[in-house]
């Protein structure tokens, strides 16, 4: 049983990791408050599903643009400063939501402006956060760190929305935004205690040329290319969350809709709580492949079976598979990418795991309108498994990746020792 428990080595060895873990947990709770309250407030003000759905369009472009720029910024600036300033900026945006909610007649347009601003700041911040892990956590503890970070996320993803729903329902939007402001204030205090993370001496200013350099590096590394491609394919073909309301109706189980959205997080949490064994694995490419294939198979099964409890179980298995694949991707990224390119590659990573679900929801909705809800789900799952098989055959180096023998991993480990 001890071998199954999460490996706490990163928590014990790095004070900065502990600070970021606690800071992230606090931020997740505050973010979920706003994440639930914001679309509900738009719904209350307009009564229009289209107006609520427009949030996605408002958020996508800033995420792409600022995610790429944020990657270049993380390589040329102090990552601690980037995290601190963007966290403070997110707190200011939450305060704007609070002020607007307290008006006698809240305005609609600030909600969209804030949604776009949050997406932009998140795009700037995420590469700095992700690239910092490779610096503050020892090379051999990267898988354990990824598991602990994922565990933190799942705790927030399960408890955050539940608490947010209660706060919004019983205390109103203003209270939810007030809680969000308080969590960001606490997060800023914790970020102030982080150690400085200055860029390399030879680092250049953020530029389009630097972003292209990072993209060329990723393209030249089949292992990295495989992690991006498999994640994009899995999310594009098998991310049916947008049609869960229709699936619940077809199963005559409208009461199960919330459980459908939470099931994946439950499965990921279960794997996170038993992730100790993952720290002893060296073939992380297999995590990516098997995890994505398990995700696709489970999604296909969820669309095929007609028992709501079997469907919920399949969605939980899918969540576990997605987490396993995520552990492999995160470990490979942090073990192989050179420090001077880590931020720019983290910006590409933001795109790989954010654009896929967005396009996947469009695919699922369009397919459901054409062939029906359940067929859209199970065919997407089958297509996911097929695409993973094809990509694995096309990029065999991903499956053969070994953290002890891979040239990039060895070079990165030696560079850390010398540093």
mmCIF file of C-alpha atoms in Angstrom:
data_model
loop_
_atom_site.group_PDB
_atom_site.id
_atom_site.type_symbol
_atom_site.label_atom_id
_atom_site.label_comp_id
_atom_site.label_asym_id
_atom_site.label_seq_id
_atom_site.Cartn_x
_atom_site.Cartn_y
_atom_site.Cartn_z
ATOM 1 C CA UNK A 1 0.000 0.000 0.000
ATOM 2 C CA UNK A 2 2.849 2.380 0.745
ATOM 3 C CA UNK A 3 4.198 1.797 -2.749
ATOM 4 C CA UNK A 4 0.871 2.993 -4.187
ATOM 5 C CA UNK A 5 0.649 6.194 -2.146
ATOM 6 C CA UNK A 6 1.750 9.423 -3.876
ATOM 7 C CA UNK A 7 5.497 10.055 -3.840
ATOM 8 C CA UNK A 8 6.036 13.128 -1.634
ATOM 9 C CA UNK A 9 9.730 13.564 -2.480
ATOM 10 C CA UNK A 10 9.208 16.893 -4.347
ATOM 11 C CA UNK A 11 7.249 18.246 -1.371
ATOM 12 C CA UNK A 12 10.097 17.346 0.991
ATOM 13 C CA UNK A 13 12.991 18.488 -1.208
ATOM 14 C CA UNK A 14 11.759 21.837 -2.552
ATOM 15 C CA UNK A 15 10.337 24.740 -0.542
ATOM 16 C CA UNK A 16 9.350 26.486 -3.785
ATOM 17 C CA UNK A 17 7.384 23.419 -4.868
ATOM 18 C CA UNK A 18 5.494 23.460 -1.569
ATOM 19 C CA UNK A 19 4.690 27.151 -1.998
ATOM 20 C CA UNK A 20 3.465 26.673 -5.564
ATOM 21 C CA UNK A 21 1.411 23.622 -4.623
ATOM 22 C CA UNK A 22 -0.440 25.458 -1.854
ATOM 23 C CA UNK A 23 -0.716 28.626 -3.946
ATOM 24 C CA UNK A 24 -2.190 26.645 -6.831
ATOM 25 C CA UNK A 25 -4.725 24.900 -4.626
ATOM 26 C CA UNK A 26 -5.940 28.227 -3.222
ATOM 27 C CA UNK A 27 -6.083 29.755 -6.707
ATOM 28 C CA UNK A 28 -8.073 26.826 -8.084
ATOM 29 C CA UNK A 29 -10.808 27.329 -5.516
ATOM 30 C CA UNK A 30 -11.008 31.034 -6.292
ATOM 31 C CA UNK A 31 -10.880 30.452 -10.040
ATOM 32 C CA UNK A 32 -13.702 27.914 -9.909
ATOM 33 C CA UNK A 33 -15.820 30.434 -8.020
ATOM 34 C CA UNK A 34 -15.509 32.834 -10.951
ATOM 35 C CA UNK A 35 -15.680 30.011 -13.508
ATOM 36 C CA UNK A 36 -19.111 29.018 -12.219
ATOM 37 C CA UNK A 37 -20.403 32.503 -11.385
ATOM 38 C CA UNK A 38 -19.417 34.225 -14.641
ATOM 39 C CA UNK A 39 -21.439 32.136 -17.149
ATOM 40 C CA UNK A 40 -24.346 31.971 -14.702
ATOM 41 C CA UNK A 41 -24.368 35.759 -14.460
ATOM 42 C CA UNK A 42 -24.356 36.070 -18.245
ATOM 43 C CA UNK A 43 -27.253 33.606 -18.341
ATOM 44 C CA UNK A 44 -29.165 35.598 -15.725
ATOM 45 C CA UNK A 45 -28.586 38.875 -17.591
ATOM 46 C CA UNK A 46 -29.413 37.629 -21.090
ATOM 47 C CA UNK A 47 -31.285 34.322 -20.874
ATOM 48 C CA UNK A 48 -29.417 33.370 -24.060
ATOM 49 C CA UNK A 49 -27.386 30.157 -24.520
ATOM 50 C CA UNK A 50 -25.615 31.873 -27.428
ATOM 51 C CA UNK A 51 -24.480 34.699 -25.155
ATOM 52 C CA UNK A 52 -23.038 32.174 -22.699
ATOM 53 C CA UNK A 53 -21.360 30.188 -25.467
ATOM 54 C CA UNK A 54 -19.769 33.370 -26.832
ATOM 55 C CA UNK A 55 -17.439 33.314 -23.822
ATOM 56 C CA UNK A 56 -15.492 30.507 -25.476
ATOM 57 C CA UNK A 57 -14.867 32.584 -28.587
ATOM 58 C CA UNK A 58 -13.810 35.565 -26.481
ATOM 59 C CA UNK A 59 -11.316 33.442 -24.547
ATOM 60 C CA UNK A 60 -9.728 31.410 -27.361
ATOM 61 C CA UNK A 61 -7.785 34.072 -29.309
ATOM 62 C CA UNK A 62 -6.148 35.708 -26.243
ATOM 63 C CA UNK A 63 -5.149 32.270 -24.974
ATOM 64 C CA UNK A 64 -3.417 31.392 -28.240
ATOM 65 C CA UNK A 65 -1.685 34.755 -28.738
ATOM 66 C CA UNK A 66 -0.609 35.346 -25.162
ATOM 67 C CA UNK A 67 0.221 31.680 -24.603
ATOM 68 C CA UNK A 68 2.851 31.835 -27.333
ATOM 69 C CA UNK A 69 4.128 35.220 -26.180
ATOM 70 C CA UNK A 70 4.098 34.043 -22.562
ATOM 71 C CA UNK A 71 6.370 31.159 -23.540
ATOM 72 C CA UNK A 72 8.930 33.563 -25.008
ATOM 73 C CA UNK A 73 8.550 35.853 -21.997
ATOM 74 C CA UNK A 74 9.239 32.980 -19.581
ATOM 75 C CA UNK A 75 12.627 32.430 -21.258
ATOM 76 C CA UNK A 76 13.628 36.104 -21.099
ATOM 77 C CA UNK A 77 12.283 37.342 -17.745
ATOM 78 C CA UNK A 78 12.303 36.308 -14.107
ATOM 79 C CA UNK A 79 9.615 33.599 -13.992
ATOM 80 C CA UNK A 80 8.787 34.460 -10.401
ATOM 81 C CA UNK A 81 8.000 38.028 -11.452
ATOM 82 C CA UNK A 82 5.834 36.845 -14.331
ATOM 83 C CA UNK A 83 3.839 34.586 -12.021
ATOM 84 C CA UNK A 84 3.511 37.276 -9.362
ATOM 85 C CA UNK A 85 2.389 40.060 -11.716
ATOM 86 C CA UNK A 86 -0.091 37.919 -13.631
ATOM 87 C CA UNK A 87 -1.540 36.581 -10.370
ATOM 88 C CA UNK A 88 -1.993 40.150 -9.154
ATOM 89 C CA UNK A 89 -3.603 41.033 -12.491
ATOM 90 C CA UNK A 90 -6.062 38.156 -12.146
ATOM 91 C CA UNK A 91 -6.957 39.485 -8.696
ATOM 92 C CA UNK A 92 -7.666 42.924 -10.172
ATOM 93 C CA UNK A 93 -9.954 41.384 -12.807
ATOM 94 C CA UNK A 94 -11.804 39.508 -10.062
ATOM 95 C CA UNK A 95 -12.247 42.815 -8.238
ATOM 96 C CA UNK A 96 -13.806 44.310 -11.392
ATOM 97 C CA UNK A 97 -16.310 41.448 -11.454
ATOM 98 C CA UNK A 98 -17.087 42.098 -7.789
ATOM 99 C CA UNK A 99 -17.688 45.819 -8.332
ATOM 100 C CA UNK A 100 -19.875 45.122 -11.373
ATOM 101 C CA UNK A 101 -21.917 42.527 -9.469
ATOM 102 C CA UNK A 102 -22.594 45.040 -6.668
ATOM 103 C CA UNK A 103 -24.068 47.618 -9.070
ATOM 104 C CA UNK A 104 -27.856 48.061 -8.903
ATOM 105 C CA UNK A 105 -27.961 46.888 -12.522
ATOM 106 C CA UNK A 106 -24.818 44.888 -13.427
ATOM 107 C CA UNK A 107 -23.447 45.468 -16.928
ATOM 108 C CA UNK A 108 -22.930 42.710 -19.465
ATOM 109 C CA UNK A 109 -19.924 43.954 -21.463
ATOM 110 C CA UNK A 110 -17.447 43.926 -18.518
ATOM 111 C CA UNK A 111 -18.046 40.193 -18.151
ATOM 112 C CA UNK A 112 -16.729 39.534 -21.656
ATOM 113 C CA UNK A 113 -13.835 41.963 -21.217
ATOM 114 C CA UNK A 114 -12.802 40.225 -17.999
ATOM 115 C CA UNK A 115 -13.192 36.772 -19.600
ATOM 116 C CA UNK A 116 -10.808 37.799 -22.384
ATOM 117 C CA UNK A 117 -8.414 39.397 -19.884
ATOM 118 C CA UNK A 118 -8.346 36.293 -17.702
ATOM 119 C CA UNK A 119 -7.572 34.159 -20.760
ATOM 120 C CA UNK A 120 -4.733 36.499 -21.765
ATOM 121 C CA UNK A 121 -3.174 36.558 -18.281
ATOM 122 C CA UNK A 122 -3.522 32.779 -17.970
ATOM 123 C CA UNK A 123 -1.734 32.436 -21.305
ATOM 124 C CA UNK A 124 1.084 34.632 -20.032
ATOM 125 C CA UNK A 125 1.344 32.862 -16.688
ATOM 126 C CA UNK A 126 1.038 29.194 -17.563
ATOM 127 C CA UNK A 127 4.366 28.833 -19.450
ATOM 128 C CA UNK A 128 6.239 30.491 -16.567
ATOM 129 C CA UNK A 129 4.577 28.155 -14.055
ATOM 130 C CA UNK A 130 5.152 25.029 -16.128
ATOM 131 C CA UNK A 131 8.753 25.855 -16.990
ATOM 132 C CA UNK A 132 9.582 26.657 -13.364
ATOM 133 C CA UNK A 133 8.930 23.041 -12.349
ATOM 134 C CA UNK A 134 11.955 21.833 -14.289
ATOM 135 C CA UNK A 135 14.120 24.221 -12.281
ATOM 136 C CA UNK A 136 12.837 23.759 -8.723
ATOM 137 C CA UNK A 137 12.264 19.969 -8.735
ATOM 138 C CA UNK A 138 15.146 17.446 -9.156
ATOM 139 C CA UNK A 139 15.286 15.582 -12.460
ATOM 140 C CA UNK A 140 14.383 12.178 -11.019
ATOM 141 C CA UNK A 141 11.359 13.610 -9.164
ATOM 142 C CA UNK A 142 9.576 15.112 -12.179
ATOM 143 C CA UNK A 143 6.987 12.322 -12.446
ATOM 144 C CA UNK A 144 6.192 12.579 -8.735
ATOM 145 C CA UNK A 145 5.863 16.363 -9.061
ATOM 146 C CA UNK A 146 3.508 15.987 -12.036
ATOM 147 C CA UNK A 147 1.382 13.514 -10.047
ATOM 148 C CA UNK A 148 1.171 15.833 -7.037
ATOM 149 C CA UNK A 149 0.269 18.800 -9.247
ATOM 150 C CA UNK A 150 -2.404 16.766 -10.988
ATOM 151 C CA UNK A 151 -3.724 15.637 -7.608
ATOM 152 C CA UNK A 152 -3.981 19.284 -6.565
ATOM 153 C CA UNK A 153 -5.882 20.072 -9.734
ATOM 154 C CA UNK A 154 -8.336 17.211 -9.256
ATOM 155 C CA UNK A 155 -9.060 18.245 -5.673
ATOM 156 C CA UNK A 156 -9.842 21.718 -6.942
ATOM 157 C CA UNK A 157 -11.838 20.419 -9.912
ATOM 158 C CA UNK A 158 -14.092 18.289 -7.691
ATOM 159 C CA UNK A 159 -14.482 20.455 -4.586
ATOM 160 C CA UNK A 160 -14.210 23.857 -6.280
ATOM 161 C CA UNK A 161 -17.297 23.701 -8.524
ATOM 162 C CA UNK A 162 -19.390 22.083 -5.777
ATOM 163 C CA UNK A 163 -18.535 24.847 -3.315
ATOM 164 C CA UNK A 164 -18.910 27.507 -5.990
ATOM 165 C CA UNK A 165 -22.354 26.250 -6.929
ATOM 166 C CA UNK A 166 -23.518 26.500 -3.333
ATOM 167 C CA UNK A 167 -22.064 29.985 -2.865
ATOM 168 C CA UNK A 168 -23.637 31.315 -6.071
ATOM 169 C CA UNK A 169 -26.982 29.689 -5.343
ATOM 170 C CA UNK A 170 -27.306 30.862 -1.751
ATOM 171 C CA UNK A 171 -25.152 33.989 -1.516
ATOM 172 C CA UNK A 172 -25.093 35.403 -5.050
ATOM 173 C CA UNK A 173 -22.520 36.327 -7.677
ATOM 174 C CA UNK A 174 -21.014 39.130 -5.603
ATOM 175 C CA UNK A 175 -20.071 36.798 -2.767
ATOM 176 C CA UNK A 176 -18.485 34.337 -5.206
ATOM 177 C CA UNK A 177 -16.391 37.113 -6.754
ATOM 178 C CA UNK A 178 -15.462 38.367 -3.279
ATOM 179 C CA UNK A 179 -14.130 34.928 -2.371
ATOM 180 C CA UNK A 180 -12.167 34.913 -5.635
ATOM 181 C CA UNK A 181 -10.537 38.255 -4.781
ATOM 182 C CA UNK A 182 -9.520 36.942 -1.344
ATOM 183 C CA UNK A 183 -7.973 33.777 -2.789
ATOM 184 C CA UNK A 184 -5.898 35.751 -5.275
ATOM 185 C CA UNK A 185 -4.720 38.069 -2.514
ATOM 186 C CA UNK A 186 -3.539 35.044 -0.504
ATOM 187 C CA UNK A 187 -1.918 33.626 -3.626
ATOM 188 C CA UNK A 188 0.061 36.823 -4.242
ATOM 189 C CA UNK A 189 1.401 36.696 -0.673
ATOM 190 C CA UNK A 190 2.645 33.141 -1.262
ATOM 191 C CA UNK A 191 4.184 34.074 -4.634
ATOM 192 C CA UNK A 192 6.185 36.825 -2.925
ATOM 193 C CA UNK A 193 7.978 34.111 -0.947
ATOM 194 C CA UNK A 194 9.174 32.233 -4.057
ATOM 195 C CA UNK A 195 12.860 32.271 -4.876
ATOM 196 C CA UNK A 196 13.887 34.449 -7.842
ATOM 197 C CA UNK A 197 14.045 32.561 -11.148
ATOM 198 C CA UNK A 198 16.089 34.800 -13.472
ATOM 199 C CA UNK A 199 16.572 33.925 -17.162
ATOM 200 C CA UNK A 200 19.792 32.611 -18.631
ATOM 201 C CA UNK A 201 22.470 35.262 -19.188
ATOM 202 C CA UNK A 202 22.319 34.820 -22.952
ATOM 203 C CA UNK A 203 18.503 35.077 -23.069
ATOM 204 C CA UNK A 204 17.106 37.450 -25.691
ATOM 205 C CA UNK A 205 13.978 39.593 -25.573
ATOM 206 C CA UNK A 206 10.628 37.998 -26.532
ATOM 207 C CA UNK A 207 10.247 37.962 -30.307
ATOM 208 C CA UNK A 208 8.545 36.151 -33.152
ATOM 209 C CA UNK A 209 11.939 34.778 -34.132
ATOM 210 C CA UNK A 210 12.365 33.264 -30.667
ATOM 211 C CA UNK A 211 8.907 31.670 -30.816
ATOM 212 C CA UNK A 212 9.729 30.171 -34.230
ATOM 213 C CA UNK A 213 13.019 28.848 -32.816
ATOM 214 C CA UNK A 214 11.100 27.023 -30.095
ATOM 215 C CA UNK A 215 8.650 25.585 -32.642
ATOM 216 C CA UNK A 216 11.529 24.347 -34.810
ATOM 217 C CA UNK A 217 13.114 22.617 -31.833
ATOM 218 C CA UNK A 218 9.847 20.862 -31.012
ATOM 219 C CA UNK A 219 9.409 19.799 -34.653
ATOM 220 C CA UNK A 220 12.924 18.338 -34.719
ATOM 221 C CA UNK A 221 12.278 16.111 -31.682
ATOM 222 C CA UNK A 222 10.024 13.112 -32.518
ATOM 223 C CA UNK A 223 9.449 12.370 -28.820
ATOM 224 C CA UNK A 224 8.130 15.875 -28.128
ATOM 225 C CA UNK A 225 6.172 15.918 -31.376
ATOM 226 C CA UNK A 226 4.524 12.668 -30.377
ATOM 227 C CA UNK A 227 3.374 14.046 -27.015
ATOM 228 C CA UNK A 228 1.744 17.053 -28.683
ATOM 229 C CA UNK A 229 0.187 15.124 -31.558
ATOM 230 C CA UNK A 230 -1.292 12.339 -29.427
ATOM 231 C CA UNK A 231 -2.811 14.790 -26.952
ATOM 232 C CA UNK A 232 -4.343 16.881 -29.757
ATOM 233 C CA UNK A 233 -5.772 13.795 -31.457
ATOM 234 C CA UNK A 234 -7.196 12.379 -28.227
ATOM 235 C CA UNK A 235 -8.934 15.636 -27.316
ATOM 236 C CA UNK A 236 -10.170 16.378 -30.839
ATOM 237 C CA UNK A 237 -11.791 12.994 -31.364
ATOM 238 C CA UNK A 238 -12.852 12.100 -27.823
ATOM 239 C CA UNK A 239 -13.805 15.180 -25.810
ATOM 240 C CA UNK A 240 -17.632 15.003 -25.715
ATOM 241 C CA UNK A 241 -18.294 17.169 -22.631
ATOM 242 C CA UNK A 242 -20.360 19.675 -24.570
ATOM 243 C CA UNK A 243 -22.993 17.029 -25.413
ATOM 244 C CA UNK A 244 -23.274 15.512 -21.926
ATOM 245 C CA UNK A 245 -26.669 17.229 -21.367
ATOM 246 C CA UNK A 246 -28.032 15.411 -24.425
ATOM 247 C CA UNK A 247 -26.495 12.108 -23.298
ATOM 248 C CA UNK A 248 -28.164 12.466 -19.903
ATOM 249 C CA UNK A 249 -31.510 13.037 -21.654
ATOM 250 C CA UNK A 250 -31.081 9.979 -23.896
ATOM 251 C CA UNK A 251 -30.282 7.813 -20.880
ATOM 252 C CA UNK A 252 -33.360 9.207 -19.135
ATOM 253 C CA UNK A 253 -31.110 10.319 -16.277
ATOM 254 C CA UNK A 254 -31.103 14.109 -16.221
ATOM 255 C CA UNK A 255 -30.020 13.899 -12.579
ATOM 256 C CA UNK A 256 -26.683 12.404 -13.684
ATOM 257 C CA UNK A 257 -25.426 15.439 -15.638
ATOM 258 C CA UNK A 258 -23.325 16.820 -12.787
ATOM 259 C CA UNK A 259 -21.887 13.362 -12.142
ATOM 260 C CA UNK A 260 -20.904 13.065 -15.799
ATOM 261 C CA UNK A 261 -18.883 16.257 -15.598
ATOM 262 C CA UNK A 262 -17.269 15.162 -12.319
ATOM 263 C CA UNK A 263 -16.589 11.514 -13.229
ATOM 264 C CA UNK A 264 -13.377 12.202 -15.132
ATOM 265 C CA UNK A 265 -11.937 14.149 -12.214
ATOM 266 C CA UNK A 266 -12.867 11.312 -9.852
ATOM 267 C CA UNK A 267 -10.964 8.835 -12.015
ATOM 268 C CA UNK A 268 -7.951 11.150 -12.196
ATOM 269 C CA UNK A 269 -8.059 11.632 -8.436
ATOM 270 C CA UNK A 270 -8.120 7.869 -7.878
ATOM 271 C CA UNK A 271 -5.009 7.459 -10.015
ATOM 272 C CA UNK A 272 -3.346 10.392 -8.288
ATOM 273 C CA UNK A 273 -3.930 8.894 -4.864
ATOM 274 C CA UNK A 274 -2.298 5.632 -6.003
ATOM 275 C CA UNK A 275 0.467 7.151 -8.139
ATOM 276 C CA UNK A 276 3.483 6.129 -6.069
ATOM 277 C CA UNK A 277 4.436 3.414 -8.569
ATOM 278 C CA UNK A 278 4.771 5.942 -11.403
ATOM 279 C CA UNK A 279 7.957 7.383 -9.862
ATOM 280 C CA UNK A 280 9.749 4.101 -10.558
ATOM 281 C CA UNK A 281 8.899 3.991 -14.274
ATOM 282 C CA UNK A 282 11.429 5.180 -16.875
ATOM 283 C CA UNK A 283 9.440 4.574 -20.102
ATOM 284 C CA UNK A 284 7.219 7.651 -19.901
ATOM 285 C CA UNK A 285 6.335 7.518 -23.590
ATOM 286 C CA UNK A 286 4.325 4.401 -22.796
ATOM 287 C CA UNK A 287 2.343 6.475 -20.290
ATOM 288 C CA UNK A 288 1.397 8.877 -23.083
ATOM 289 C CA UNK A 289 0.375 6.136 -25.518
ATOM 290 C CA UNK A 290 -1.431 3.779 -23.138
ATOM 291 C CA UNK A 291 -3.117 6.634 -21.283
ATOM 292 C CA UNK A 292 -4.480 8.203 -24.481
ATOM 293 C CA UNK A 293 -5.596 4.803 -25.799
ATOM 294 C CA UNK A 294 -7.364 4.051 -22.500
ATOM 295 C CA UNK A 295 -9.055 7.444 -22.699
ATOM 296 C CA UNK A 296 -10.354 6.676 -26.206
ATOM 297 C CA UNK A 297 -11.530 3.162 -25.339
ATOM 298 C CA UNK A 298 -13.347 4.379 -22.235
ATOM 299 C CA UNK A 299 -15.044 7.219 -24.131
ATOM 300 C CA UNK A 300 -16.124 4.756 -26.831
ATOM 301 C CA UNK A 301 -17.591 2.489 -24.147
ATOM 302 C CA UNK A 302 -19.384 5.445 -22.544
ATOM 303 C CA UNK A 303 -21.123 6.131 -25.853
ATOM 304 C CA UNK A 304 -21.977 2.485 -26.438
ATOM 305 C CA UNK A 305 -23.517 1.361 -23.138
ATOM 306 C CA UNK A 306 -27.011 2.399 -22.105
ATOM 307 C CA UNK A 307 -26.704 2.016 -18.314
ATOM 308 C CA UNK A 308 -25.983 5.391 -16.739
ATOM 309 C CA UNK A 309 -23.867 3.828 -13.985
ATOM 310 C CA UNK A 310 -21.723 1.982 -16.521
ATOM 311 C CA UNK A 311 -21.361 5.245 -18.458
ATOM 312 C CA UNK A 312 -20.217 7.061 -15.313
ATOM 313 C CA UNK A 313 -17.698 4.307 -14.590
ATOM 314 C CA UNK A 314 -16.364 4.541 -18.145
ATOM 315 C CA UNK A 315 -15.960 8.307 -17.814
ATOM 316 C CA UNK A 316 -14.027 7.795 -14.582
ATOM 317 C CA UNK A 317 -11.727 5.309 -16.334
ATOM 318 C CA UNK A 318 -11.269 7.856 -19.119
ATOM 319 C CA UNK A 319 -10.196 10.440 -16.548
ATOM 320 C CA UNK A 320 -7.609 8.043 -15.133
ATOM 321 C CA UNK A 321 -6.270 7.376 -18.630
ATOM 322 C CA UNK A 322 -6.044 11.093 -19.346
ATOM 323 C CA UNK A 323 -4.094 11.660 -16.149
ATOM 324 C CA UNK A 324 -1.683 8.822 -16.956
ATOM 325 C CA UNK A 325 -1.037 10.338 -20.367
ATOM 326 C CA UNK A 326 -0.599 13.760 -18.757
ATOM 327 C CA UNK A 327 1.991 12.402 -16.313
ATOM 328 C CA UNK A 328 3.996 11.028 -19.214
ATOM 329 C CA UNK A 329 3.818 14.266 -21.195
ATOM 330 C CA UNK A 330 4.781 16.473 -18.271
ATOM 331 C CA UNK A 331 7.694 14.239 -17.273
ATOM 332 C CA UNK A 332 9.107 14.073 -20.791
ATOM 333 C CA UNK A 333 8.823 17.838 -21.230
ATOM 334 C CA UNK A 334 10.580 18.634 -17.963
ATOM 335 C CA UNK A 335 13.263 15.958 -18.403
ATOM 336 C CA UNK A 336 14.291 16.725 -21.989
ATOM 337 C CA UNK A 337 13.743 20.373 -22.930
ATOM 338 C CA UNK A 338 16.790 22.659 -22.450
ATOM 339 C CA UNK A 339 16.411 25.381 -19.834
ATOM 340 C CA UNK A 340 16.875 28.172 -22.387
ATOM 341 C CA UNK A 341 13.913 26.887 -24.437
ATOM 342 C CA UNK A 342 11.691 25.682 -21.600
ATOM 343 C CA UNK A 343 9.400 28.706 -21.560
ATOM 344 C CA UNK A 344 8.794 28.769 -25.316
ATOM 345 C CA UNK A 345 8.049 25.064 -25.374
ATOM 346 C CA UNK A 346 5.714 25.527 -22.405
ATOM 347 C CA UNK A 347 3.830 28.060 -24.529
ATOM 348 C CA UNK A 348 3.407 25.424 -27.244
ATOM 349 C CA UNK A 349 2.252 22.975 -24.585
ATOM 350 C CA UNK A 350 -0.463 25.432 -23.496
ATOM 351 C CA UNK A 351 -1.793 25.372 -27.041
ATOM 352 C CA UNK A 352 -1.592 21.580 -27.342
ATOM 353 C CA UNK A 353 -3.826 20.945 -24.328
ATOM 354 C CA UNK A 354 -6.178 23.916 -24.720
ATOM 355 C CA UNK A 355 -6.980 23.978 -28.437
ATOM 356 C CA UNK A 356 -7.692 20.225 -28.569
ATOM 357 C CA UNK A 357 -10.652 20.311 -26.155
ATOM 358 C CA UNK A 358 -12.041 23.449 -27.827
ATOM 359 C CA UNK A 359 -12.019 21.814 -31.264
ATOM 360 C CA UNK A 360 -13.184 18.545 -29.743
ATOM 361 C CA UNK A 361 -16.340 20.149 -28.426
ATOM 362 C CA UNK A 362 -17.078 21.575 -31.877
ATOM 363 C CA UNK A 363 -16.547 18.129 -33.444
ATOM 364 C CA UNK A 364 -18.735 16.402 -30.866
ATOM 365 C CA UNK A 365 -21.554 18.909 -31.257
ATOM 366 C CA UNK A 366 -21.495 18.785 -35.048
ATOM 367 C CA UNK A 367 -21.291 14.983 -35.113
ATOM 368 C CA UNK A 368 -24.130 14.656 -32.606
ATOM 369 C CA UNK A 369 -26.348 16.824 -34.787
ATOM 370 C CA UNK A 370 -25.559 14.633 -37.781
ATOM 371 C CA UNK A 371 -25.498 11.077 -36.402
ATOM 372 C CA UNK A 372 -26.913 11.328 -32.881
ATOM 373 C CA UNK A 373 -25.407 11.843 -29.443
ATOM 374 C CA UNK A 374 -24.268 8.352 -28.525
ATOM 375 C CA UNK A 375 -22.831 7.560 -31.937
ATOM 376 C CA UNK A 376 -20.898 10.843 -31.854
ATOM 377 C CA UNK A 377 -19.333 9.736 -28.574
ATOM 378 C CA UNK A 378 -18.432 6.132 -29.400
ATOM 379 C CA UNK A 379 -17.178 6.855 -32.922
ATOM 380 C CA UNK A 380 -15.009 9.634 -31.499
ATOM 381 C CA UNK A 381 -13.526 7.196 -29.003
ATOM 382 C CA UNK A 382 -12.758 4.670 -31.737
ATOM 383 C CA UNK A 383 -11.192 7.405 -33.888
ATOM 384 C CA UNK A 384 -9.063 8.419 -30.913
ATOM 385 C CA UNK A 385 -7.676 4.895 -30.482
ATOM 386 C CA UNK A 386 -7.015 4.600 -34.218
ATOM 387 C CA UNK A 387 -5.209 7.947 -34.345
ATOM 388 C CA UNK A 388 -3.071 7.030 -31.326
ATOM 389 C CA UNK A 389 -2.086 3.771 -33.050
ATOM 390 C CA UNK A 390 -1.178 5.586 -36.280
ATOM 391 C CA UNK A 391 0.831 8.278 -34.503
ATOM 392 C CA UNK A 392 2.657 5.670 -32.428
ATOM 393 C CA UNK A 393 3.630 3.822 -35.599
ATOM 394 C CA UNK A 394 4.752 7.073 -37.241
ATOM 395 C CA UNK A 395 6.761 8.235 -34.201
ATOM 396 C CA UNK A 396 8.282 5.066 -32.668
ATOM 397 C CA UNK A 397 10.850 7.046 -30.657
ATOM 398 C CA UNK A 398 8.069 8.113 -28.299
ATOM 399 C CA UNK A 399 7.381 4.511 -27.273
ATOM 400 C CA UNK A 400 11.108 3.815 -26.906
ATOM 401 C CA UNK A 401 11.714 6.852 -24.706
ATOM 402 C CA UNK A 402 13.731 5.950 -21.597
ATOM 403 C CA UNK A 403 14.634 8.664 -19.101
ATOM 404 C CA UNK A 404 17.973 6.948 -18.367
ATOM 405 C CA UNK A 405 19.185 6.616 -21.953
ATOM 406 C CA UNK A 406 17.422 9.281 -24.036
ATOM 407 C CA UNK A 407 20.034 11.750 -25.318
ATOM 408 C CA UNK A 408 18.038 14.866 -24.497
ATOM 409 C CA UNK A 409 17.145 13.579 -21.034
ATOM 410 C CA UNK A 410 20.779 12.710 -20.287
ATOM 411 C CA UNK A 411 21.947 16.118 -21.537
ATOM 412 C CA UNK A 412 19.328 17.912 -19.434
ATOM 413 C CA UNK A 413 20.233 15.879 -16.332
ATOM 414 C CA UNK A 414 23.946 16.624 -16.775
ATOM 415 C CA UNK A 415 23.224 20.321 -17.252
ATOM 416 C CA UNK A 416 21.317 20.401 -13.954
ATOM 417 C CA UNK A 417 24.160 18.666 -12.152
ATOM 418 C CA UNK A 418 26.688 21.125 -13.551
ATOM 419 C CA UNK A 419 24.373 24.037 -12.660
#
